[in-house]
């Protein structure tokens, strides 16, 4: 008698449209929340408003970094929608963990920025931020490898594309983990630079999907489940 995997099974498989809509909704909320941390300047009589705005520099930097990081993951999530044919229970659970990891990325930004010149607390701030940036990269990679193993990808995708993408995601997550370890136990500047470089590398467009011979989509923007 065949047994179904604990976290998946034919009964839990669905198309990707609801999953994509949920991801978009969560990230849309997450990307707007950091603006709530911006405080209006309230200068006392005789003080320059420009000077008060200048004093809010850490808030602006924190907001910008938070917006950019969440935005990067949204763009990759938006692109990956055309790669998946279906989801299952385990994949959805990993999606939730990924969204939770992305949503919390704004939390440690401001403490890190405010203590960057503090010799006592700089390493702690950098380490927490490095691990917070590492978490979504790791969850994204685990989600990818789970989906590949479970056969959730568009079956028309070429094997070399899947291999290249797997290598890219695995290497990125591994580099982030190494950077976070360096930031925690050695030199935080080097560690946060490694994690930051990997995170900001997401500005580079993803690898363009390639397909098996004779199974290419009719248009470049054809979604994975249109030919179901």
CSV table of C-alpha atoms in Angstrom, one decimal:
chain,number,residue,atom,x,y,z
A,1,UNK,CA,0.0,0.0,0.0
A,2,UNK,CA,1.3,3.4,-1.0
A,3,UNK,CA,1.5,6.1,1.7
A,4,UNK,CA,1.3,9.8,1.0
A,5,UNK,CA,3.9,12.2,2.3
A,6,UNK,CA,3.1,13.8,5.6
A,7,UNK,CA,2.9,17.4,4.2
A,8,UNK,CA,1.6,16.8,0.7
A,9,UNK,CA,-0.6,14.5,-1.4
A,10,UNK,CA,-2.9,14.6,-4.4
A,11,UNK,CA,-5.7,15.8,-2.3
A,12,UNK,CA,-4.0,19.0,-1.4
A,13,UNK,CA,-2.7,20.0,-4.8
A,14,UNK,CA,-4.2,23.1,-6.3
A,15,UNK,CA,-3.5,25.6,-9.1
A,16,UNK,CA,-1.3,28.6,-8.2
A,17,UNK,CA,-3.7,31.5,-8.7
A,18,UNK,CA,-4.9,31.7,-5.1
A,19,UNK,CA,-1.4,31.3,-3.7
A,20,UNK,CA,-0.1,34.1,-5.9
A,21,UNK,CA,-2.9,36.4,-4.9
A,22,UNK,CA,-2.2,35.7,-1.2
A,23,UNK,CA,1.5,36.4,-1.6
A,24,UNK,CA,0.8,39.6,-3.4
A,25,UNK,CA,-1.6,40.7,-0.7
A,26,UNK,CA,0.7,39.9,2.2
A,27,UNK,CA,3.7,41.6,0.6
A,28,UNK,CA,1.6,44.6,-0.4
A,29,UNK,CA,0.7,45.1,3.3
A,30,UNK,CA,4.2,44.4,4.5
A,31,UNK,CA,5.8,46.9,2.1
A,32,UNK,CA,3.5,49.7,3.3
A,33,UNK,CA,3.9,49.2,7.1
A,34,UNK,CA,7.4,50.7,7.4
A,35,UNK,CA,6.0,54.1,6.4
A,36,UNK,CA,4.2,54.1,9.8
A,37,UNK,CA,7.6,54.5,11.5
A,38,UNK,CA,8.2,57.8,9.8
A,39,UNK,CA,7.4,60.6,12.3
A,40,UNK,CA,6.6,64.2,11.4
A,41,UNK,CA,9.1,66.8,12.5
A,42,UNK,CA,7.8,69.1,15.2
A,43,UNK,CA,10.4,71.9,15.6
A,44,UNK,CA,10.2,74.2,18.5
A,45,UNK,CA,9.7,77.9,17.9
A,46,UNK,CA,12.8,79.5,16.3
A,47,UNK,CA,14.2,76.2,15.0
A,48,UNK,CA,14.6,75.4,11.3
A,49,UNK,CA,12.3,72.8,9.8
A,50,UNK,CA,15.1,71.7,7.5
A,51,UNK,CA,17.3,70.8,10.5
A,52,UNK,CA,14.4,68.8,12.0
A,53,UNK,CA,14.0,66.9,8.8
A,54,UNK,CA,17.7,66.2,8.6
A,55,UNK,CA,17.6,64.7,12.1
A,56,UNK,CA,15.1,62.1,10.8
A,57,UNK,CA,17.8,60.6,8.5
A,58,UNK,CA,17.9,57.2,10.2
A,59,UNK,CA,14.1,56.9,9.7
A,60,UNK,CA,14.4,57.6,6.0
A,61,UNK,CA,17.2,55.1,5.5
A,62,UNK,CA,15.3,52.4,7.5
A,63,UNK,CA,12.2,53.0,5.4
A,64,UNK,CA,14.2,52.9,2.1
A,65,UNK,CA,16.0,49.7,3.0
A,66,UNK,CA,12.8,48.0,4.2
A,67,UNK,CA,10.9,49.0,1.1
A,68,UNK,CA,13.7,47.8,-1.2
A,69,UNK,CA,14.2,44.4,0.4
A,70,UNK,CA,10.5,43.6,0.4
A,71,UNK,CA,10.2,44.9,-3.1
A,72,UNK,CA,13.0,42.7,-4.4
A,73,UNK,CA,11.3,39.6,-3.0
A,74,UNK,CA,8.0,40.6,-4.6
A,75,UNK,CA,9.6,41.0,-8.0
A,76,UNK,CA,11.1,37.5,-7.7
A,77,UNK,CA,7.8,36.1,-6.4
A,78,UNK,CA,6.0,37.7,-9.3
A,79,UNK,CA,8.4,36.2,-11.8
A,80,UNK,CA,8.3,32.7,-10.3
A,81,UNK,CA,4.5,32.6,-10.7
A,82,UNK,CA,4.9,31.5,-14.3
A,83,UNK,CA,7.2,28.6,-13.3
A,84,UNK,CA,4.9,26.8,-10.9
A,85,UNK,CA,2.1,24.5,-12.3
A,86,UNK,CA,0.5,23.7,-8.9
A,87,UNK,CA,0.9,23.9,-5.2
A,88,UNK,CA,0.4,21.4,-2.3
A,89,UNK,CA,0.1,21.6,1.5
A,90,UNK,CA,3.8,21.5,2.2
A,91,UNK,CA,4.5,24.1,-0.5
A,92,UNK,CA,1.9,26.4,1.0
A,93,UNK,CA,3.4,26.0,4.5
A,94,UNK,CA,6.8,26.9,3.2
A,95,UNK,CA,5.2,29.9,1.5
A,96,UNK,CA,3.8,31.0,4.8
A,97,UNK,CA,7.2,30.7,6.4
A,98,UNK,CA,8.8,32.7,3.5
A,99,UNK,CA,6.2,35.5,3.9
A,100,UNK,CA,6.7,35.6,7.6
A,101,UNK,CA,10.4,35.9,7.1
A,102,UNK,CA,10.1,38.7,4.5
A,103,UNK,CA,7.5,40.6,6.6
A,104,UNK,CA,9.8,40.9,9.6
A,105,UNK,CA,12.8,42.3,7.6
A,106,UNK,CA,12.0,45.9,8.5
A,107,UNK,CA,12.1,45.2,12.3
A,108,UNK,CA,15.9,45.3,12.9
A,109,UNK,CA,16.8,47.9,10.3
A,110,UNK,CA,16.4,51.0,12.5
A,111,UNK,CA,18.3,49.6,15.6
A,112,UNK,CA,21.1,48.6,13.2
A,113,UNK,CA,21.3,52.1,11.6
A,114,UNK,CA,21.1,53.9,14.9
A,115,UNK,CA,23.9,51.8,16.6
A,116,UNK,CA,26.2,51.5,13.6
A,117,UNK,CA,28.8,53.7,15.3
A,118,UNK,CA,28.3,52.2,18.7
A,119,UNK,CA,31.3,49.9,19.5
A,120,UNK,CA,29.2,48.1,22.1
A,121,UNK,CA,26.1,47.4,20.2
A,122,UNK,CA,27.1,47.6,16.5
A,123,UNK,CA,27.8,43.9,16.1
A,124,UNK,CA,24.6,42.9,17.8
A,125,UNK,CA,22.6,45.1,15.5
A,126,UNK,CA,24.4,43.9,12.5
A,127,UNK,CA,24.1,40.2,13.4
A,128,UNK,CA,20.4,40.5,14.0
A,129,UNK,CA,19.8,42.3,10.7
A,130,UNK,CA,22.1,39.8,8.9
A,131,UNK,CA,20.1,36.8,10.1
A,132,UNK,CA,16.8,38.6,9.4
A,133,UNK,CA,17.9,39.2,5.8
A,134,UNK,CA,19.1,35.6,5.6
A,135,UNK,CA,15.9,34.0,6.7
A,136,UNK,CA,13.8,34.8,3.6
A,137,UNK,CA,16.6,33.8,1.3
A,138,UNK,CA,16.8,30.4,3.1
A,139,UNK,CA,13.0,29.9,3.1
A,140,UNK,CA,12.8,30.9,-0.6
A,141,UNK,CA,15.4,28.3,-1.4
A,142,UNK,CA,13.8,25.5,0.7
A,143,UNK,CA,10.5,26.3,-1.0
A,144,UNK,CA,12.1,26.1,-4.4
A,145,UNK,CA,13.8,22.7,-3.7
A,146,UNK,CA,10.6,21.3,-2.2
A,147,UNK,CA,8.6,22.3,-5.2
A,148,UNK,CA,11.2,20.8,-7.6
A,149,UNK,CA,11.3,17.6,-5.7
A,150,UNK,CA,7.5,17.3,-5.5
A,151,UNK,CA,7.0,18.0,-9.2
A,152,UNK,CA,5.2,21.3,-8.8
A,153,UNK,CA,7.0,23.1,-11.6
A,154,UNK,CA,5.8,23.5,-15.1
A,155,UNK,CA,6.8,20.2,-16.7
A,156,UNK,CA,7.8,21.9,-19.9
A,157,UNK,CA,10.7,23.7,-18.3
A,158,UNK,CA,14.2,22.5,-19.4
A,159,UNK,CA,16.3,20.6,-17.0
A,160,UNK,CA,19.3,22.9,-17.4
A,161,UNK,CA,17.1,25.9,-16.4
A,162,UNK,CA,16.0,24.1,-13.3
A,163,UNK,CA,19.6,23.2,-12.5
A,164,UNK,CA,20.9,26.7,-13.0
A,165,UNK,CA,18.1,28.2,-10.9
A,166,UNK,CA,18.7,25.7,-8.1
A,167,UNK,CA,22.4,26.5,-8.1
A,168,UNK,CA,21.7,30.2,-8.0
A,169,UNK,CA,19.2,30.0,-5.1
A,170,UNK,CA,21.3,27.5,-3.2
A,171,UNK,CA,24.5,29.5,-3.5
A,172,UNK,CA,22.7,32.7,-2.5
A,173,UNK,CA,21.2,31.2,0.6
A,174,UNK,CA,24.5,29.6,1.5
A,175,UNK,CA,26.4,32.9,1.1
A,176,UNK,CA,23.8,34.7,3.2
A,177,UNK,CA,24.3,32.1,6.0
A,178,UNK,CA,28.0,32.5,5.8
A,179,UNK,CA,27.7,36.3,5.9
A,180,UNK,CA,25.4,36.1,8.9
A,181,UNK,CA,27.8,33.8,10.8
A,182,UNK,CA,30.7,36.2,10.0
A,183,UNK,CA,28.6,39.2,11.3
A,184,UNK,CA,27.8,37.3,14.5
A,185,UNK,CA,31.1,35.8,15.4
A,186,UNK,CA,33.8,37.8,13.6
A,187,UNK,CA,33.7,41.1,11.7
A,188,UNK,CA,30.2,42.5,11.4
A,189,UNK,CA,31.1,44.9,8.6
A,190,UNK,CA,32.3,42.0,6.3
A,191,UNK,CA,29.3,39.9,7.3
A,192,UNK,CA,26.6,42.5,6.7
A,193,UNK,CA,28.4,43.4,3.4
A,194,UNK,CA,28.1,39.8,2.2
A,195,UNK,CA,24.4,39.5,3.1
A,196,UNK,CA,23.7,43.0,1.7
A,197,UNK,CA,25.5,42.2,-1.6
A,198,UNK,CA,23.5,39.0,-2.0
A,199,UNK,CA,20.2,40.7,-1.2
A,200,UNK,CA,20.8,43.6,-3.5
A,201,UNK,CA,21.9,41.2,-6.3
A,202,UNK,CA,18.2,40.5,-6.7
A,203,UNK,CA,18.0,43.8,-8.7
A,204,UNK,CA,19.5,41.7,-11.5
A,205,UNK,CA,16.7,40.1,-13.6
A,206,UNK,CA,16.1,36.4,-12.9
A,207,UNK,CA,17.4,33.7,-15.2
A,208,UNK,CA,15.0,33.6,-18.2
A,209,UNK,CA,13.1,30.3,-18.3
A,210,UNK,CA,14.0,27.8,-21.1
A,211,UNK,CA,11.8,25.0,-22.2
A,212,UNK,CA,12.1,21.5,-23.6
A,213,UNK,CA,12.4,21.3,-27.3
A,214,UNK,CA,9.0,21.7,-29.0
A,215,UNK,CA,7.3,22.6,-25.7
A,216,UNK,CA,7.9,26.4,-25.7
A,217,UNK,CA,4.9,28.6,-24.7
A,218,UNK,CA,3.2,30.5,-27.5
A,219,UNK,CA,4.2,33.9,-25.9
A,220,UNK,CA,6.9,35.0,-23.6
A,221,UNK,CA,4.4,35.9,-20.9
A,222,UNK,CA,2.3,32.8,-21.0
A,223,UNK,CA,1.6,31.6,-17.4
A,224,UNK,CA,2.4,28.1,-16.3
A,225,UNK,CA,-1.2,27.0,-15.9
A,226,UNK,CA,-2.7,28.5,-19.0
A,227,UNK,CA,-2.2,25.3,-20.9
A,228,UNK,CA,-3.8,23.0,-18.3
